[in-house]
Coordinates of C-alpha atoms in Angstrom, one line a residue:
M1 CA 61.4 204.8 57.6
V2 CA 64.7 203.8 59.0
T3 CA 64.5 203.7 62.8
S4 CA 67.2 203.5 65.5
K5 CA 66.1 199.9 66.2
I6 CA 66.7 198.8 62.6
I7 CA 70.1 200.5 62.6
A8 CA 71.0 198.8 65.9
N9 CA 69.9 195.4 64.5
G10 CA 72.0 196.0 61.4
I11 CA 75.1 196.9 63.5
L12 CA 74.5 193.8 65.7
R13 CA 74.2 191.6 62.7
A14 CA 77.4 193.0 61.2
I15 CA 79.3 192.5 64.5
G16 CA 77.9 189.0 64.7
F17 CA 79.1 188.2 61.2
L18 CA 82.6 189.6 61.9
L19 CA 82.8 187.5 65.1
L20 CA 81.7 184.4 63.2
V21 CA 84.3 185.0 60.5
T22 CA 87.0 185.7 63.1
V23 CA 86.1 182.5 65.0
S24 CA 86.0 180.5 61.8
L25 CA 89.5 181.7 60.7
Y26 CA 90.9 181.1 64.2
F27 CA 89.4 177.5 64.1
L28 CA 90.9 176.9 60.7
Y29 CA 94.3 178.2 61.9
Q30 CA 94.2 175.8 64.9
I31 CA 93.4 172.8 62.7
Q32 CA 95.9 173.7 59.9
S33 CA 97.7 170.4 60.3
V34 CA 94.5 168.6 59.6
L35 CA 93.8 170.7 56.6
I36 CA 97.3 170.0 55.2
Y37 CA 96.6 166.3 55.7
L38 CA 93.4 166.6 53.7
V39 CA 95.0 168.5 50.9
V40 CA 97.9 166.0 50.6
A41 CA 95.4 163.1 50.8
L42 CA 93.3 164.8 48.0
I43 CA 96.4 165.1 45.8
L44 CA 97.2 161.4 46.4
T45 CA 93.6 160.5 45.6
L46 CA 93.8 162.4 42.3
I47 CA 97.0 160.6 41.5
G48 CA 95.6 157.2 42.6
N49 CA 92.3 157.5 40.7
P50 CA 93.7 156.4 37.3
I51 CA 95.6 153.6 39.0
L52 CA 92.4 152.4 40.8
D53 CA 90.4 152.6 37.5
F54 CA 93.2 150.6 35.8
F55 CA 92.8 147.8 38.3
K56 CA 89.0 147.8 38.1
K57 CA 88.6 148.1 34.3
R58 CA 91.7 146.3 32.9
L59 CA 92.4 143.7 35.6
K60 CA 88.7 143.3 36.8
F61 CA 89.5 143.9 40.5
K62 CA 86.6 144.6 42.8
H63 CA 86.5 148.1 44.1
I64 CA 87.7 147.4 47.6
W65 CA 90.7 145.3 46.3
A66 CA 91.5 147.9 43.7
T67 CA 91.6 150.5 46.5
I68 CA 93.8 148.4 48.8
T69 CA 96.2 147.6 45.9
T70 CA 96.4 151.3 44.9
L71 CA 97.2 152.3 48.5
F72 CA 99.7 149.4 48.8
I73 CA 101.5 150.8 45.7
F74 CA 101.8 154.2 47.5
I75 CA 103.1 152.5 50.6
L76 CA 105.7 150.5 48.6
F77 CA 106.8 153.6 46.8
I78 CA 107.3 155.6 50.0
A79 CA 109.0 152.6 51.7
G80 CA 111.3 152.1 48.8
F81 CA 112.1 155.8 48.7
I82 CA 113.0 155.9 52.4
L83 CA 115.0 152.7 52.2
M84 CA 117.0 154.1 49.3
F85 CA 118.1 157.1 51.3
I86 CA 118.6 155.5 54.8
P87 CA 122.1 154.3 54.1
L88 CA 123.2 157.6 52.8
I89 CA 121.5 159.6 55.6
S90 CA 122.9 157.2 58.2
S91 CA 126.5 157.5 57.0
Q92 CA 126.2 161.3 56.8
G93 CA 124.7 161.4 60.2
Q94 CA 127.7 159.4 61.6
N95 CA 130.1 161.7 59.9
L96 CA 128.3 164.8 61.3
S97 CA 128.2 163.3 64.8
L98 CA 132.0 162.9 64.7
L99 CA 132.6 166.3 63.2
K100 CA 133.2 169.1 65.6
T101 CA 131.8 172.5 65.0
T102 CA 135.4 173.9 65.2
E103 CA 136.3 171.7 62.3
I104 CA 133.4 172.9 60.3
E105 CA 134.4 176.5 60.9
K106 CA 138.0 175.6 60.0
N107 CA 136.9 174.0 56.7
I108 CA 134.6 176.9 55.7
T109 CA 137.3 179.4 56.6
Q110 CA 139.8 177.5 54.5
L111 CA 137.4 177.6 51.5
T112 CA 136.9 181.3 52.1
Y113 CA 140.6 182.0 51.9
Q114 CA 141.1 179.8 48.9
T115 CA 138.5 181.8 47.1
S116 CA 140.2 185.0 48.2
A117 CA 143.6 183.8 47.0
F118 CA 142.1 182.9 43.6
L119 CA 140.6 186.4 43.3
E120 CA 143.9 188.0 44.3
S121 CA 145.7 186.1 41.6
H122 CA 143.3 187.8 39.1
N123 CA 144.0 191.3 40.6
I124 CA 140.8 191.4 42.6
D125 CA 141.5 192.9 46.0
S126 CA 139.1 190.8 48.2
K127 CA 141.5 189.4 50.8
Q128 CA 141.5 192.5 53.0
M129 CA 137.7 192.8 52.6
L130 CA 137.2 189.2 53.8
K131 CA 139.5 189.8 56.8
E132 CA 137.6 192.9 57.8
A133 CA 134.3 191.2 57.5
N134 CA 135.6 188.2 59.5
I135 CA 132.5 186.2 58.4
S136 CA 133.5 182.9 60.1
S137 CA 133.8 184.5 63.5
K138 CA 130.3 185.9 63.2
I139 CA 128.6 182.6 62.4
N140 CA 127.5 180.4 65.3
F141 CA 128.3 176.9 64.1
N142 CA 126.7 175.4 67.2
F143 CA 123.4 175.5 65.3
I144 CA 124.3 172.4 63.4
P145 CA 123.8 169.9 66.3
N146 CA 120.6 171.7 67.3
F147 CA 119.4 171.5 63.7
L148 CA 120.1 167.7 63.6
N149 CA 118.2 167.2 66.9
M150 CA 115.3 169.2 65.5
V151 CA 115.2 167.0 62.4
L152 CA 115.2 163.8 64.5
G153 CA 112.5 165.3 66.7
T154 CA 110.2 165.9 63.7
I155 CA 110.6 162.4 62.2
S156 CA 107.9 161.1 64.6
S157 CA 105.5 163.9 63.6
I158 CA 106.1 163.1 60.0
G159 CA 105.3 159.5 60.7
I160 CA 102.0 160.4 62.3
G161 CA 101.2 162.7 59.4
L162 CA 102.1 160.1 56.8
A163 CA 99.9 157.5 58.5
S164 CA 97.0 160.0 58.8
V165 CA 97.3 161.0 55.1
L166 CA 97.3 157.3 53.9
F167 CA 94.3 156.6 56.2
I168 CA 92.3 159.6 54.7
T169 CA 93.4 158.7 51.2
F170 CA 92.1 155.1 51.6
F171 CA 88.6 156.4 52.4
F172 CA 88.8 159.1 49.7
L173 CA 89.5 156.3 47.1
K174 CA 87.1 153.7 48.6
D175 CA 84.1 156.0 49.2
R176 CA 84.4 158.4 46.3
L177 CA 81.0 157.4 44.9
M178 CA 79.4 158.0 48.4
F179 CA 80.9 161.4 48.5
V180 CA 79.5 162.2 45.1
V181 CA 76.0 161.0 46.2
G182 CA 76.3 163.1 49.4
A183 CA 77.3 166.2 47.4
K184 CA 74.3 165.7 45.1
K185 CA 72.0 166.2 48.0
L186 CA 73.5 169.5 48.8
I187 CA 73.6 170.8 45.3
P188 CA 70.6 172.8 43.9
D189 CA 68.9 170.7 41.2
S190 CA 69.2 173.5 38.6
Q191 CA 73.0 173.5 38.9
E192 CA 73.6 169.8 39.5
D193 CA 74.7 168.8 36.1
K194 CA 77.0 171.7 35.6
I195 CA 78.7 171.3 39.0
L196 CA 79.1 167.5 38.7
N197 CA 80.5 167.8 35.1
S198 CA 82.9 170.5 36.5
V199 CA 84.0 168.2 39.3
H200 CA 84.5 165.3 37.0
K201 CA 86.6 167.3 34.5
I202 CA 88.6 168.9 37.3
N203 CA 89.3 165.5 38.8
H204 CA 90.5 164.1 35.5
L205 CA 92.7 167.1 34.5
L206 CA 94.3 167.5 38.0
S207 CA 95.0 163.7 38.1
R208 CA 96.8 164.0 34.9
Y209 CA 98.6 167.2 36.1
F210 CA 100.0 165.6 39.3
I211 CA 101.1 162.5 37.5
G212 CA 102.8 164.7 34.9
L213 CA 104.5 166.7 37.7
L214 CA 105.8 163.4 39.3
L215 CA 107.1 162.3 35.8
Q216 CA 108.8 165.7 35.2
L217 CA 110.5 165.6 38.6
F218 CA 111.6 162.0 38.0
I219 CA 113.2 163.0 34.7
V220 CA 115.0 166.0 36.3
F221 CA 116.2 163.7 39.1
L222 CA 117.7 161.2 36.7
L223 CA 119.4 164.0 34.7
Y224 CA 120.9 165.6 37.9
I225 CA 122.2 162.2 39.0
I226 CA 123.9 161.7 35.6
V227 CA 125.6 165.2 35.9
L228 CA 126.8 164.6 39.4
F229 CA 128.0 161.0 38.6
I230 CA 130.0 162.3 35.6
F231 CA 132.0 164.7 37.9
G232 CA 132.3 162.2 40.8
I233 CA 130.3 164.2 43.3
P234 CA 129.6 162.2 46.5
N235 CA 126.1 161.8 47.9
L236 CA 124.7 162.4 44.4
F237 CA 121.3 160.8 45.2
I238 CA 120.6 163.2 48.1
I239 CA 121.8 166.3 46.1
A240 CA 119.9 165.3 43.0
F241 CA 116.7 164.7 45.1
L242 CA 116.9 168.0 46.9
C243 CA 117.5 169.9 43.6
A244 CA 114.7 168.0 41.8
I245 CA 112.2 168.8 44.6
L246 CA 113.1 172.5 44.2
N247 CA 111.8 172.2 40.6
I248 CA 108.3 172.2 42.0
V249 CA 108.8 176.0 42.2
P250 CA 108.8 177.1 38.6
Y251 CA 111.8 179.2 37.4
I252 CA 113.0 180.2 40.9
G253 CA 113.4 176.6 42.1
P254 CA 115.9 175.6 39.4
L255 CA 118.0 178.7 40.2
I256 CA 118.1 177.9 43.9
A257 CA 118.9 174.2 43.0
S258 CA 121.9 175.4 40.9
V259 CA 123.2 177.5 43.8
L260 CA 122.7 174.6 46.3
A261 CA 124.5 172.2 43.9
A262 CA 127.4 174.6 43.6
I263 CA 127.8 175.0 47.4
L264 CA 127.6 171.3 48.1
T265 CA 130.1 170.6 45.3
M266 CA 132.6 173.1 46.7
L267 CA 132.2 171.7 50.2
S268 CA 132.5 168.1 49.1
N269 CA 136.0 169.0 47.6
L270 CA 137.4 170.7 50.6
G271 CA 141.2 170.0 50.9
S272 CA 141.7 170.1 47.1
D273 CA 143.3 172.9 45.2
F274 CA 140.7 175.7 44.6
Q275 CA 141.9 176.9 41.2
T276 CA 142.6 173.5 39.6
E277 CA 140.0 171.3 41.2
I278 CA 137.2 173.0 43.2
L279 CA 136.4 175.9 40.9
P280 CA 136.5 173.9 37.6
T281 CA 134.4 171.0 39.0
T282 CA 131.8 173.5 40.4
I283 CA 131.6 175.3 37.0
Y284 CA 131.2 172.0 35.2
V285 CA 128.4 170.9 37.6
L286 CA 126.6 174.3 37.1
I287 CA 126.9 174.0 33.3
G288 CA 125.5 170.4 33.6
F289 CA 122.6 171.7 35.7
W290 CA 121.9 174.5 33.3
I291 CA 121.8 172.0 30.4
V292 CA 119.3 169.9 32.4
Q293 CA 117.2 173.1 32.9
V294 CA 117.3 173.8 29.2
I295 CA 116.1 170.3 28.4
D296 CA 113.4 170.5 31.1
N297 CA 112.1 174.0 30.3
N298 CA 112.0 173.4 26.5
L299 CA 111.1 169.8 26.2
S300 CA 109.9 167.7 29.1
Q301 CA 108.0 170.4 31.1
P302 CA 106.0 172.1 28.3
I303 CA 105.1 168.8 26.7
I304 CA 104.1 167.1 29.9
F305 CA 102.2 170.0 31.4
S306 CA 100.5 171.2 28.2
K307 CA 99.2 167.7 27.5
S308 CA 98.2 167.0 31.1
V309 CA 96.0 170.1 31.5
S310 CA 95.2 170.8 27.8
S311 CA 96.8 174.2 27.8
H312 CA 99.4 175.8 25.4
P313 CA 102.9 176.0 26.9
L314 CA 102.9 179.8 26.4
E315 CA 99.6 180.0 28.3
I316 CA 101.1 178.1 31.2
F317 CA 104.2 180.3 31.2
L318 CA 102.1 183.5 31.4
V319 CA 99.8 182.1 34.1
I320 CA 102.8 181.1 36.3
L321 CA 104.5 184.5 35.7
I322 CA 101.3 186.5 36.6
A323 CA 100.8 184.3 39.7
G324 CA 104.4 184.9 40.8
F325 CA 103.9 188.6 40.6
L326 CA 100.6 188.5 42.5
S327 CA 101.4 185.8 45.2
G328 CA 105.1 185.0 45.1
I329 CA 106.4 181.5 45.3
L330 CA 103.2 179.9 46.6
G331 CA 101.3 181.5 43.7
M332 CA 103.7 180.0 41.2
I333 CA 103.2 176.5 42.8
I334 CA 99.4 176.5 42.7
A335 CA 99.1 178.6 39.5
V336 CA 98.5 175.7 37.0
P337 CA 96.1 173.6 39.2
L338 CA 94.0 176.7 40.1
Y339 CA 94.0 178.0 36.5
T340 CA 92.8 174.6 35.3
I341 CA 90.0 174.6 37.8
L342 CA 88.9 178.1 36.7
K343 CA 89.0 177.1 33.1
V344 CA 86.7 174.1 33.7
I345 CA 84.2 176.1 35.8
G346 CA 84.2 178.9 33.1
K347 CA 83.5 176.4 30.3
E348 CA 80.6 174.8 32.2
F349 CA 78.9 178.0 33.4
F350 CA 79.9 180.6 30.7
P351 CA 80.2 178.4 27.6
E352 CA 79.2 181.3 25.2
N353 CA 81.8 183.8 26.3
A354 CA 84.3 184.4 23.5
V355 CA 87.4 184.5 25.7
I356 CA 86.4 181.3 27.6
K357 CA 85.7 179.6 24.3
L358 CA 89.2 180.4 23.1
L359 CA 90.9 179.3 26.3
T360 CA 88.9 176.1 26.7
K361 CA 88.7 174.8 23.2
D362 CA 90.9 171.8 24.0
I363 CA 89.0 170.8 27.2

């Protein structure tokens, strides 16, 4: 018989559970920076595991020295990357510090009217529309110095975050066996083999995936540099790097990269004739970027990703597409790693399922 006391206890337990969940979510929100450090460190660990194993198995390094050497490679890569961009960023910073916001407004207004004149010459009445809109007067160009100050202000935070990530990565690499032993004590004996096998396969496949992602971005970066170099675009390293990073977002990222490259190309040619120089150069750069995307989408990306996570290119495409509809850009970014994890878990715990058998036959 259900009494009022039992009902009251159930209500209290439900309220207590909701409070516990609320406090936990609030706590996770407050330490979100730490969680981001942990995730980034985990990604670096997955990338570094094959390097560490190479030093241990092929070069016969002791574990501690293999770990230190792997971390040193990460530090050298990051330092080299920063040193490569410092001269370019420094020179652009000096130029921006000397450039008044009124001059920026004047240049963008000039580009706007050059575009209008070109459209007028092709019987497109846009001049009056642009004058009525008066876009340049509605934009506050004073945000540029504030933005630069914000960027400089966050450099110290990035430095702290980078040091924290490298510190955590070191112990993830050094004590990975200790973590496995500790996890075994928490895992039920009946499920231990399945869970440990899943973790091992996930670690192996995701390590290959992130290395494949870095390789794919590097290939796109080089191809972008070639395109920008051919057409004499200044600051080609920075533009190529930004556009390559956008490739992390499947399908949408390359589109944004093309628009960004077009805008930067037009702004870098201010003062030239719009019809004979600015417009043709921008079109050629866009065509070059689209050719790079054709190469990436049809050759490098499917081959690298399908081999790294043992999935068919069409399978990857559909997974990214579905994730994009369900969760937007973030879903597209995490789609392949998450799908890989689910496939491995499915194979370990439901090996007789016909669909799982079909999807995991290459794992």
